[in-house]
PDB file of C-alpha atoms in Angstrom:
ATOM      1  CA  MET A 105     131.687 100.903 109.290  1.00 64.00           C
ATOM      2  CA  ALA A 106     129.427 102.636 106.432  1.00 86.00           C
ATOM      3  CA  LEU A 107     128.746 100.456 103.247  1.00 91.00           C
ATOM      4  CA  THR A 108     130.894 101.799 100.070  1.00 93.00           C
ATOM      5  CA  PRO A 109     128.991 102.665  96.692  1.00 93.00           C
ATOM      6  CA  GLU A 110     131.114  99.538  95.145  1.00 95.00           C
ATOM      7  CA  GLN A 111     129.825  96.994  97.830  1.00 95.00           C
ATOM      8  CA  ILE A 112     125.922  98.369  97.648  1.00 95.00           C
ATOM      9  CA  LYS A 113     126.591  97.504  93.557  1.00 95.00           C
ATOM     10  CA  GLN A 114     128.208  94.755  94.109  1.00 96.00           C
ATOM     11  CA  VAL A 115     125.036  92.682  96.342  1.00 97.00           C
ATOM     12  CA  LYS A 116     122.422  94.425  94.174  1.00 97.00           C
ATOM     13  CA  SER A 117     123.807  92.537  91.423  1.00 96.00           C
ATOM     14  CA  GLN A 118     123.084  89.312  93.331  1.00 97.00           C
ATOM     15  CA  GLY A 119     119.407  90.770  94.107  1.00 98.00           C
ATOM     16  CA  PHE A 120     120.083  92.414  97.281  1.00 98.00           C
ATOM     17  CA  LEU A 121     118.338  96.063  97.150  1.00 97.00           C
ATOM     18  CA  LEU A 122     119.784  98.575 100.097  1.00 96.00           C
ATOM     19  CA  ASN A 123     116.936  99.909 102.051  1.00 90.00           C
ATOM     20  CA  ARG A 124     116.145 103.502 102.288  1.00 85.00           C
ATOM     21  CA  GLY A 125     117.873 105.281 105.246  1.00 83.00           C
ATOM     22  CA  THR A 126     119.496 102.154 106.428  1.00 86.00           C
ATOM     23  CA  GLU A 127     122.313  99.518 106.278  1.00 86.00           C
ATOM     24  CA  ALA A 128     120.380  96.539 105.898  1.00 95.00           C
ATOM     25  CA  PHE A 129     118.780  95.094 102.431  1.00 97.00           C
ATOM     26  CA  ASN A 130     115.892  93.674 100.678  1.00 97.00           C
ATOM     27  CA  ALA A 131     116.895  89.880  99.495  1.00 98.00           C
ATOM     28  CA  ARG A 132     115.233  89.066  96.163  1.00 98.00           C
ATOM     29  CA  VAL A 133     114.468  85.564  96.104  1.00 98.00           C
ATOM     30  CA  ILE A 134     113.457  84.042  92.432  1.00 98.00           C
ATOM     31  CA  THR A 135     111.007  81.918  92.067  1.00 97.00           C
ATOM     32  CA  GLN A 136     108.953  80.495  89.276  1.00 94.00           C
ATOM     33  CA  ASN A 137     106.297  82.599  88.266  1.00 92.00           C
ATOM     34  CA  GLY A 138     105.483  82.766  91.987  1.00 93.00           C
ATOM     35  CA  VAL A 139     104.638  78.657  92.438  1.00 93.00           C
ATOM     36  CA  LEU A 140     107.100  77.640  95.855  1.00 96.00           C
ATOM     37  CA  SER A 141     106.907  74.226  97.250  1.00 97.00           C
ATOM     38  CA  ALA A 142     105.616  74.211 101.227  1.00 98.00           C
ATOM     39  CA  GLU A 143     109.521  73.573 101.890  1.00 98.00           C
ATOM     40  CA  GLN A 144     110.399  76.368 100.421  1.00 98.00           C
ATOM     41  CA  PHE A 145     108.084  78.686 102.108  1.00 97.00           C
ATOM     42  CA  ALA A 146     108.944  77.148 105.210  1.00 98.00           C
ATOM     43  CA  ASN A 147     112.592  77.772 104.162  1.00 98.00           C
ATOM     44  CA  LEU A 148     111.670  80.994 103.610  1.00 98.00           C
ATOM     45  CA  SER A 149     109.821  81.771 106.977  1.00 98.00           C
ATOM     46  CA  GLN A 150     112.998  80.678 108.559  1.00 98.00           C
ATOM     47  CA  ALA A 151     114.867  82.729 106.619  1.00 98.00           C
ATOM     48  CA  ALA A 152     112.788  85.620 107.241  1.00 98.00           C
ATOM     49  CA  LYS A 153     112.921  85.454 111.264  1.00 98.00           C
ATOM     50  CA  GLN A 154     117.058  84.480 111.222  1.00 98.00           C
ATOM     51  CA  PHE A 155     118.244  86.799 108.758  1.00 98.00           C
ATOM     52  CA  GLY A 156     115.807  89.649 108.321  1.00 97.00           C
ATOM     53  CA  ASN A 157     112.726  91.520 109.940  1.00 96.00           C
ATOM     54  CA  GLY A 158     110.598  88.677 110.006  1.00 97.00           C
ATOM     55  CA  LYS A 159     108.667  89.457 106.624  1.00 95.00           C
ATOM     56  CA  LEU A 160     107.941  88.334 103.235  1.00 96.00           C
ATOM     57  CA  THR A 161     106.199  90.199 100.172  1.00 96.00           C
ATOM     58  CA  PHE A 162     105.652  89.486  97.050  1.00 95.00           C
ATOM     59  CA  THR A 163     107.495  92.006  93.976  1.00 96.00           C
ATOM     60  CA  THR A 164     105.144  92.585  90.548  1.00 94.00           C
ATOM     61  CA  ARG A 165     107.692  90.058  88.697  1.00 96.00           C
ATOM     62  CA  LEU A 166     106.314  87.850  91.441  1.00 95.00           C
ATOM     63  CA  THR A 167     109.690  87.106  93.493  1.00 97.00           C
ATOM     64  CA  VAL A 168     110.358  87.099  96.894  1.00 98.00           C
ATOM     65  CA  GLU A 169     111.496  89.903  98.946  1.00 97.00           C
ATOM     66  CA  ILE A 170     112.436  89.444 103.192  1.00 98.00           C
ATOM     67  CA  ALA A 171     113.540  92.836 104.247  1.00 96.00           C
ATOM     68  CA  GLY A 172     116.534  93.940 106.842  1.00 97.00           C
ATOM     69  CA  VAL A 173     118.810  91.226 106.282  1.00 98.00           C
ATOM     70  CA  PRO A 174     122.250  92.891 107.121  1.00 97.00           C
ATOM     71  CA  TYR A 175     125.234  93.361 104.640  1.00 97.00           C
ATOM     72  CA  ASP A 176     127.798  91.039 106.408  1.00 96.00           C
ATOM     73  CA  LYS A 177     124.615  88.021 106.527  1.00 97.00           C
ATOM     74  CA  ILE A 178     123.794  87.803 103.055  1.00 98.00           C
ATOM     75  CA  PRO A 179     126.539  85.006 102.135  1.00 98.00           C
ATOM     76  CA  GLN A 180     125.047  82.751 104.680  1.00 98.00           C
ATOM     77  CA  PHE A 181     121.278  83.846 103.746  1.00 98.00           C
ATOM     78  CA  GLN A 182     122.178  82.459 100.518  1.00 98.00           C
ATOM     79  CA  GLN A 183     123.427  78.868 101.642  1.00 98.00           C
ATOM     80  CA  PHE A 184     120.650  78.874 103.986  1.00 98.00           C
ATOM     81  CA  ILE A 185     117.589  78.924 101.201  1.00 98.00           C
ATOM     82  CA  ALA A 186     120.359  77.001  99.022  1.00 98.00           C
ATOM     83  CA  GLN A 187     118.954  74.138 101.125  1.00 98.00           C
ATOM     84  CA  GLU A 188     115.893  74.336  99.574  1.00 98.00           C
ATOM     85  CA  GLY A 189     117.335  75.057  95.754  1.00 98.00           C
ATOM     86  CA  MET A 190     116.494  78.610  96.008  1.00 98.00           C
ATOM     87  CA  VAL A 191     118.545  81.475  94.594  1.00 98.00           C
ATOM     88  CA  THR A 192     118.497  85.392  95.118  1.00 98.00           C
ATOM     89  CA  GLY A 193     118.873  87.629  91.846  1.00 97.00           C
ATOM     90  CA  GLY A 194     115.999  89.142  89.422  1.00 96.00           C
ATOM     91  CA  THR A 195     118.110  92.390  88.974  1.00 96.00           C
ATOM     92  CA  GLY A 196     120.411  94.460  86.328  1.00 95.00           C
ATOM     93  CA  ALA A 197     120.029  94.421  82.478  1.00 97.00           C
ATOM     94  CA  LYS A 198     118.847  91.294  81.654  1.00 97.00           C
ATOM     95  CA  ILE A 199     116.000  88.856  81.510  1.00 98.00           C
ATOM     96  CA  ARG A 200     113.752  89.584  84.607  1.00 98.00           C
ATOM     97  CA  PRO A 201     111.526  86.894  86.145  1.00 98.00           C
ATOM     98  CA  ILE A 202     108.919  85.789  83.966  1.00 97.00           C
ATOM     99  CA  VAL A 203     104.849  86.270  85.145  1.00 98.00           C
ATOM    100  CA  ALA A 204     101.745  84.561  84.250  1.00 98.00           C
ATOM    101  CA  CYS A 205      98.367  84.765  85.040  1.00 97.00           C
ATOM    102  CA  LYS A 206      96.651  81.131  86.234  1.00 96.00           C
ATOM    103  CA  GLY A 207      95.291  80.933  82.815  1.00 97.00           C
ATOM    104  CA  THR A 208      96.548  76.914  82.874  1.00 97.00           C
ATOM    105  CA  THR A 209      93.238  76.057  85.525  1.00 97.00           C
ATOM    106  CA  CYS A 210      91.532  79.283  84.755  1.00 97.00           C
ATOM    107  CA  VAL A 211      87.725  78.509  83.392  1.00 95.00           C
ATOM    108  CA  PHE A 212      88.740  81.658  80.690  1.00 95.00           C
ATOM    109  CA  GLY A 213      92.313  79.902  79.743  1.00 96.00           C
ATOM    110  CA  LEU A 214      92.742  79.413  76.515  1.00 97.00           C
ATOM    111  CA  LEU A 215      96.472  78.269  77.219  1.00 96.00           C
ATOM    112  CA  ASP A 216      99.081  76.566  79.434  1.00 97.00           C
ATOM    113  CA  SER A 217     100.257  79.408  81.055  1.00 98.00           C
ATOM    114  CA  GLN A 218     101.594  78.273  84.177  1.00 97.00           C
ATOM    115  CA  GLY A 219     103.563  75.933  81.978  1.00 97.00           C
ATOM    116  CA  ILE A 220     104.808  78.208  79.137  1.00 98.00           C
ATOM    117  CA  ALA A 221     106.122  80.745  81.841  1.00 97.00           C
ATOM    118  CA  LYS A 222     108.109  77.615  83.616  1.00 97.00           C
ATOM    119  CA  ARG A 223     109.767  76.757  80.024  1.00 98.00           C
ATOM    120  CA  LEU A 224     110.291  80.350  79.653  1.00 98.00           C
ATOM    121  CA  HIS A 225     111.755  80.492  82.913  1.00 98.00           C
ATOM    122  CA  GLU A 226     114.515  77.801  81.843  1.00 97.00           C
ATOM    123  CA  ARG A 227     114.693  78.163  78.735  1.00 98.00           C
ATOM    124  CA  TYR A 228     115.670  81.995  79.123  1.00 98.00           C
ATOM    125  CA  PHE A 229     115.662  83.358  82.689  1.00 98.00           C
ATOM    126  CA  GLU A 230     117.985  80.915  83.377  1.00 97.00           C
ATOM    127  CA  GLY A 231     119.147  79.701  80.007  1.00 97.00           C
ATOM    128  CA  TRP A 232     119.871  83.527  79.172  1.00 97.00           C
ATOM    129  CA  GLY A 233     121.589  84.048  82.458  1.00 96.00           C
ATOM    130  CA  ASN A 234     124.317  85.606  81.271  1.00 95.00           C
ATOM    131  CA  VAL A 235     123.398  87.530  78.652  1.00 97.00           C
ATOM    132  CA  ALA A 236     123.986  91.563  79.392  1.00 97.00           C
ATOM    133  CA  LEU A 237     121.047  93.267  77.239  1.00 98.00           C
ATOM    134  CA  PRO A 238     121.038  96.975  76.892  1.00 98.00           C
ATOM    135  CA  HIS A 239     118.441  97.179  79.595  1.00 98.00           C
ATOM    136  CA  LYS A 240     115.890  94.883  81.556  1.00 98.00           C
ATOM    137  CA  PHE A 241     113.695  92.757  79.546  1.00 98.00           C
ATOM    138  CA  LYS A 242     110.354  91.698  80.741  1.00 98.00           C
ATOM    139  CA  ILE A 243     107.896  88.973  79.529  1.00 98.00           C
ATOM    140  CA  ALA A 244     104.669  87.550  80.613  1.00 98.00           C
ATOM    141  CA  VAL A 245     101.943  85.179  79.621  1.00 98.00           C
ATOM    142  CA  GLY A 246      98.289  85.739  79.561  1.00 98.00           C
ATOM    143  CA  GLY A 247      96.224  82.868  78.977  1.00 98.00           C
ATOM    144  CA  CYS A 248      93.503  85.008  77.512  1.00 97.00           C
ATOM    145  CA  PRO A 249      92.634  88.509  76.264  1.00 97.00           C
ATOM    146  CA  ASN A 250      91.110  89.153  79.665  1.00 97.00           C
ATOM    147  CA  ASN A 251      94.995  90.188  79.817  1.00 95.00           C
ATOM    148  CA  CYS A 252      95.392  89.906  84.293  1.00 96.00           C
ATOM    149  CA  VAL A 253      99.028  89.876  84.031  1.00 96.00           C
ATOM    150  CA  LYS A 254      99.346  92.645  81.559  1.00 97.00           C
ATOM    151  CA  PRO A 255     101.385  90.960  78.447  1.00 98.00           C
ATOM    152  CA  ASP A 256     100.749  93.899  76.657  1.00 98.00           C
ATOM    153  CA  LEU A 257     102.871  96.214  78.803  1.00 98.00           C
ATOM    154  CA  ASN A 258     105.691  94.125  78.748  1.00 98.00           C
ATOM    155  CA  ASP A 259     108.764  94.127  76.843  1.00 98.00           C
ATOM    156  CA  PHE A 260     107.302  90.692  75.401  1.00 99.00           C
ATOM    157  CA  GLY A 261     103.622  89.455  75.904  1.00 98.00           C
ATOM    158  CA  VAL A 262     101.920  86.862  74.832  1.00 98.00           C
ATOM    159  CA  VAL A 263      98.074  86.030  75.223  1.00 98.00           C
ATOM    160  CA  GLY A 264      96.274  83.445  74.411  1.00 98.00           C
ATOM    161  CA  GLN A 265      93.761  83.288  71.305  1.00 98.00           C
ATOM    162  CA  ARG A 266      90.635  81.306  70.493  1.00 97.00           C
ATOM    163  CA  ILE A 267      90.199  82.560  66.323  1.00 95.00           C
ATOM    164  CA  PRO A 268      87.051  81.890  65.103  1.00 93.00           C
ATOM    165  CA  ALA A 269      86.596  79.932  61.850  1.00 91.00           C
ATOM    166  CA  PHE A 270      82.873  81.757  60.770  1.00 92.00           C
ATOM    167  CA  ALA A 271      81.210  79.988  58.141  1.00 93.00           C
ATOM    168  CA  PRO A 272      78.523  82.732  56.797  1.00 92.00           C
ATOM    169  CA  GLU A 273      77.027  80.397  54.361  1.00 94.00           C
ATOM    170  CA  ARG A 274      75.729  78.584  57.568  1.00 94.00           C
ATOM    171  CA  CYS A 275      74.347  81.722  59.152  1.00 95.00           C
ATOM    172  CA  ARG A 276      70.661  82.441  58.747  1.00 95.00           C
ATOM    173  CA  GLY A 277      70.819  85.842  60.152  1.00 94.00           C
ATOM    174  CA  CYS A 278      68.527  85.240  62.969  1.00 95.00           C
ATOM    175  CA  GLN A 279      66.892  88.517  64.641  1.00 91.00           C
ATOM    176  CA  LYS A 280      67.900  87.425  67.858  1.00 94.00           C
ATOM    177  CA  CYS A 281      71.774  86.364  67.300  1.00 96.00           C
ATOM    178  CA  ILE A 282      73.180  85.055  70.409  1.00 95.00           C
ATOM    179  CA  VAL A 283      76.707  85.053  68.882  1.00 95.00           C
ATOM    180  CA  GLU A 284      75.497  88.874  68.700  1.00 96.00           C
ATOM    181  CA  ALA A 285      74.582  88.889  72.115  1.00 95.00           C
ATOM    182  CA  SER A 286      77.589  87.209  73.687  1.00 94.00           C
ATOM    183  CA  CYS A 287      80.281  89.317  71.919  1.00 96.00           C
ATOM    184  CA  PRO A 288      82.330  90.999  74.913  1.00 96.00           C
ATOM    185  CA  MET A 289      83.812  93.806  72.256  1.00 96.00           C
ATOM    186  CA  GLY A 290      80.657  94.401  69.918  1.00 96.00           C
ATOM    187  CA  ALA A 291      82.488  92.831  66.893  1.00 97.00           C
ATOM    188  CA  ALA A 292      79.736  90.521  65.854  1.00 96.00           C
ATOM    189  CA  LYS A 293      76.853  92.149  64.298  1.00 96.00           C
ATOM    190  CA  VAL A 294      74.231  90.977  62.206  1.00 96.00           C
ATOM    191  CA  GLN A 295      73.895  93.131  59.108  1.00 93.00           C
ATOM    192  CA  ASP A 296      71.402  92.994  56.259  1.00 92.00           C
ATOM    193  CA  GLY A 297      70.516  89.427  56.881  1.00 93.00           C
ATOM    194  CA  LYS A 298      73.991  87.701  57.507  1.00 95.00           C
ATOM    195  CA  LEU A 299      76.377  88.207  60.949  1.00 96.00           C
ATOM    196  CA  HIS A 300      79.661  90.063  60.577  1.00 95.00           C
ATOM    197  CA  ILE A 301      82.791  89.890  62.573  1.00 94.00           C
ATOM    198  CA  ASP A 302      85.040  93.209  62.919  1.00 96.00           C
ATOM    199  CA  LYS A 303      88.321  92.068  63.178  1.00 93.00           C
ATOM    200  CA  THR A 304      89.617  95.200  64.007  1.00 95.00           C
ATOM    201  CA  LEU A 305      87.440  94.951  67.335  1.00 96.00           C
ATOM    202  CA  CYS A 306      87.525  91.238  67.856  1.00 96.00           C
ATOM    203  CA  SER A 307      89.748  90.096  70.867  1.00 97.00           C
ATOM    204  CA  ASN A 308      89.799  86.234  69.604  1.00 97.00           C
ATOM    205  CA  CYS A 309      88.214  85.414  73.161  1.00 96.00           C
ATOM    206  CA  GLY A 310      86.205  82.849  71.812  1.00 94.00           C
ATOM    207  CA  LYS A 311      83.316  82.963  73.412  1.00 93.00           C
ATOM    208  CA  CYS A 312      81.524  82.846  70.668  1.00 93.00           C
ATOM    209  CA  ILE A 313      82.919  79.483  69.581  1.00 91.00           C
ATOM    210  CA  GLU A 314      79.933  76.532  69.785  1.00 87.00           C
ATOM    211  CA  LYS A 315      77.235  79.597  70.773  1.00 91.00           C
ATOM    212  CA  CYS A 316      75.152  79.386  67.047  1.00 93.00           C
ATOM    213  CA  TYR A 317      72.759  76.893  66.858  1.00 92.00           C
ATOM    214  CA  PHE A 318      73.238  76.457  63.188  1.00 94.00           C
ATOM    215  CA  LYS A 319      76.786  75.547  63.640  1.00 93.00           C
ATOM    216  CA  ALA A 320      78.086  78.871  61.370  1.00 94.00           C
ATOM    217  CA  PHE A 321      80.977  78.538  64.326  1.00 88.00           C
ATOM    218  CA  ASP A 322      82.270  74.883  64.036  1.00 76.00           C
ATOM    219  CA  GLY A 323      85.104  75.386  66.259  1.00 80.00           C
ATOM    220  CA  GLY A 324      88.131  77.617  65.622  1.00 87.00           C
ATOM    221  CA  GLN A 325      91.967  77.735  65.846  1.00 93.00           C
ATOM    222  CA  ASN A 326      94.079  78.329  69.418  1.00 95.00           C
ATOM    223  CA  GLY A 327      97.143  80.700  68.925  1.00 98.00           C
ATOM    224  CA  PHE A 328      99.359  83.055  71.094  1.00 98.00           C
ATOM    225  CA  LYS A 329      98.987  86.410  70.092  1.00 98.00           C
ATOM    226  CA  LEU A 330     102.983  88.536  70.374  1.00 98.00           C
ATOM    227  CA  TYR A 331     103.721  92.189  71.736  1.00 98.00           C
ATOM    228  CA  ILE A 332     106.586  93.436  71.677  1.00 98.00           C
ATOM    229  CA  GLY A 333     107.886  97.067  73.700  1.00 98.00           C
ATOM    230  CA  GLY A 334     105.348  97.384  76.365  1.00 98.00           C
ATOM    231  CA  LYS A 335     106.162  99.013  79.465  1.00 97.00           C
ATOM    232  CA  TRP A 336     105.115 100.587  82.443  1.00 93.00           C
ATOM    233  CA  GLY A 337     106.257 103.568  84.423  1.00 91.00           C
ATOM    234  CA  LYS A 338     106.137 107.352  84.204  1.00 92.00           C
ATOM    235  CA  LYS A 339     106.453 107.015  80.320  1.00 92.00           C
ATOM    236  CA  GLY A 340     104.869 103.833  80.290  1.00 96.00           C
ATOM    237  CA  ARG A 341     104.207 102.752  76.224  1.00 98.00           C
ATOM    238  CA  PRO A 342     101.690  99.915  75.054  1.00 98.00           C
ATOM    239  CA  GLY A 343     102.906  97.327  73.306  1.00 98.00           C
ATOM    240  CA  THR A 344     103.200  96.832  69.375  1.00 98.00           C
ATOM    241  CA  VAL A 345     101.330  93.547  68.406  1.00 98.00           C
ATOM    242  CA  LEU A 346     104.057  91.456  66.492  1.00 98.00           C
ATOM    243  CA  ALA A 347     102.237  88.699  65.064  1.00 98.00           C
ATOM    244  CA  ILE A 348      99.466  85.827  66.325  1.00 98.00           C
ATOM    245  CA  VAL A 349     101.243  82.495  65.698  1.00 98.00           C
ATOM    246  CA  PRO A 350      99.755  78.888  65.837  1.00 97.00           C
ATOM    247  CA  THR A 351     102.230  76.859  67.975  1.00 98.00           C
ATOM    248  CA  GLU A 352     104.425  77.434  71.534  1.00 98.00           C
ATOM    249  CA  GLU A 353     107.542  76.673  69.068  1.00 98.00           C
ATOM    250  CA  ASP A 354     106.871  80.093  67.183  1.00 98.00           C
ATOM    251  CA  VAL A 355     106.206  81.759  70.642  1.00 98.00           C
ATOM    252  CA  TYR A 356     109.920  80.796  71.541  1.00 98.00           C
ATOM    253  CA  ASP A 357     110.842  81.351  67.772  1.00 98.00           C
ATOM    254  CA  MET A 358     110.061  84.845  67.517  1.00 98.00           C
ATOM    255  CA  LEU A 359     111.342  85.853  71.257  1.00 98.00           C
ATOM    256  CA  GLU A 360     114.579  84.721  70.127  1.00 98.00           C
ATOM    257  CA  ARG A 361     114.494  86.501  67.462  1.00 98.00           C
ATOM    258  CA  THR A 362     113.135  89.562  69.682  1.00 98.00           C
ATOM    259  CA  LEU A 363     116.001  89.631  71.811  1.00 98.00           C
ATOM    260  CA  LEU A 364     118.840  89.281  69.349  1.00 98.00           C
ATOM    261  CA  TYR A 365     117.335  92.165  67.290  1.00 98.00           C
ATOM    262  CA  TYR A 366     116.816  94.318  70.859  1.00 98.00           C
ATOM    263  CA  LYS A 367     120.740  93.624  71.822  1.00 98.00           C
ATOM    264  CA  GLU A 368     122.052  94.307  68.652  1.00 98.00           C
ATOM    265  CA  ASN A 369     120.228  97.427  67.947  1.00 98.00           C
ATOM    266  CA  ALA A 370     119.313  99.035  71.080  1.00 98.00           C
ATOM    267  CA  ASN A 371     120.843 102.008  72.390  1.00 98.00           C
ATOM    268  CA  ALA A 372     122.782 101.394  76.046  1.00 97.00           C
ATOM    269  CA  ARG A 373     120.201 102.076  78.945  1.00 97.00           C
ATOM    270  CA  GLU A 374     117.121 102.265  75.905  1.00 98.00           C
ATOM    271  CA  ARG A 375     114.151  99.940  76.840  1.00 98.00           C
ATOM    272  CA  LEU A 376     112.833  98.100  73.780  1.00 98.00           C
ATOM    273  CA  GLY A 377     109.619 100.157  73.081  1.00 98.00           C
ATOM    274  CA  ASP A 378     111.796 103.041  72.886  1.00 98.00           C
ATOM    275  CA  MET A 379     114.102 101.368  70.416  1.00 98.00           C
ATOM    276  CA  ILE A 380     110.861 100.106  68.704  1.00 98.00           C
ATOM    277  CA  ASP A 381     109.729 103.857  68.283  1.00 98.00           C
ATOM    278  CA  ARG A 382     113.190 105.612  67.314  1.00 98.00           C
ATOM    279  CA  ILE A 383     113.615 102.818  64.221  1.00 98.00           C
ATOM    280  CA  GLY A 384     110.334 102.430  63.488  1.00 98.00           C
ATOM    281  CA  VAL A 385     107.316 100.164  64.377  1.00 98.00           C
ATOM    282  CA  GLU A 386     106.698  98.567  60.651  1.00 97.00           C
ATOM    283  CA  LYS A 387     110.354  98.568  60.024  1.00 98.00           C
ATOM    284  CA  VAL A 388     111.174  96.663  63.379  1.00 98.00           C
ATOM    285  CA  ARG A 389     108.217  94.112  62.521  1.00 98.00           C
ATOM    286  CA  GLN A 390     109.437  93.535  59.215  1.00 97.00           C
ATOM    287  CA  ASP A 391     113.040  92.489  60.561  1.00 98.00           C
ATOM    288  CA  LEU A 392     111.103  90.414  62.862  1.00 98.00           C
ATOM    289  CA  LEU A 393     109.401  88.358  61.024  1.00 97.00           C
ATOM    290  CA  ALA A 394     111.385  88.324  57.843  1.00 93.00           C
ATOM    291  CA  GLY A 395     114.691  89.242  58.818  1.00 86.00           C
ATOM    292  CA  ASP A 396     117.934  86.961  59.289  1.00 93.00           C
ATOM    293  CA  VAL A 397     119.217  87.592  63.110  1.00 97.00           C
ATOM    294  CA  LEU A 398     118.768  84.064  63.849  1.00 96.00           C
ATOM    295  CA  SER A 399     121.238  83.676  61.479  1.00 96.00           C
ATOM    296  CA  ARG A 400     123.837  85.912  63.604  1.00 96.00           C
ATOM    297  CA  ARG A 401     123.188  84.348  66.890  1.00 96.00           C
ATOM    298  CA  GLU A 402     126.625  83.405  68.073  1.00 96.00           C
ATOM    299  CA  GLU A 403     128.167  86.738  66.426  1.00 96.00           C
ATOM    300  CA  ILE A 404     125.061  89.277  68.450  1.00 97.00           C
ATOM    301  CA  LEU A 405     125.612  87.037  71.791  1.00 96.00           C
ATOM    302  CA  SER A 406     129.201  87.163  71.641  1.00 93.00           C
ATOM    303  CA  LYS A 407     129.281  91.031  72.217  1.00 87.00           C
TER     304      LYS A 407
END
């Protein structure tokens, strides 16, 4: 018996997407940023053999998809993976699974990207799981300006920063400046006997810190660069820089502001970036940084 559109829509909301040209489904299993225990991997491997076509793939949001699950086996599949604490989902007009690079252990990492992604998963993917948004909302955490997981192409992106503290009075204007030579962005240049940092080029990667023999760079400040409104796709949009904030709690504060503002101001089926372009970048930035959206949290969420 052919499946009805209502049946297909109903299971899609649970994370089961119809395989084109078949009546079987891809089961999308949620992970915390692609991290699974050995027991969970074993469970999914068995589930793929027992309910699907025997193959597991990872999506761009680091969920696991098992293809070939028949419609009438969906409840059994969900019960089977629940034995290891796993669920399906990751679809619809809501916060999508969080992704992050390996900045926690990477030599270039400037923040605990894996830990932050886990906390974002619990606080927003799970905590806001029943909150309907105008469209899907993607979040990514990058450990440094190398941007391996493209945080600036997500609705809300976080990038680790190490902001150099330059003391020009200690600079001796060396003819062969090791800071200038080490800057991957070409932002550091010796001019007229002094080093100058072009802030429009500096990515705050921190490579220059501790390079100077004369301690012109005596440490730096860690921070979080926040992007809003980025997206991939046929009509991609680079994220708008919202702010550089000093603490992880500031990240959560600005994310909550962004989500509430988006829910209140976007049209149905309008991505955050499209809303920003419609309202105006500077107005949105001003509203988020200085507005009162948090004071209306309960009112906005009740709609």
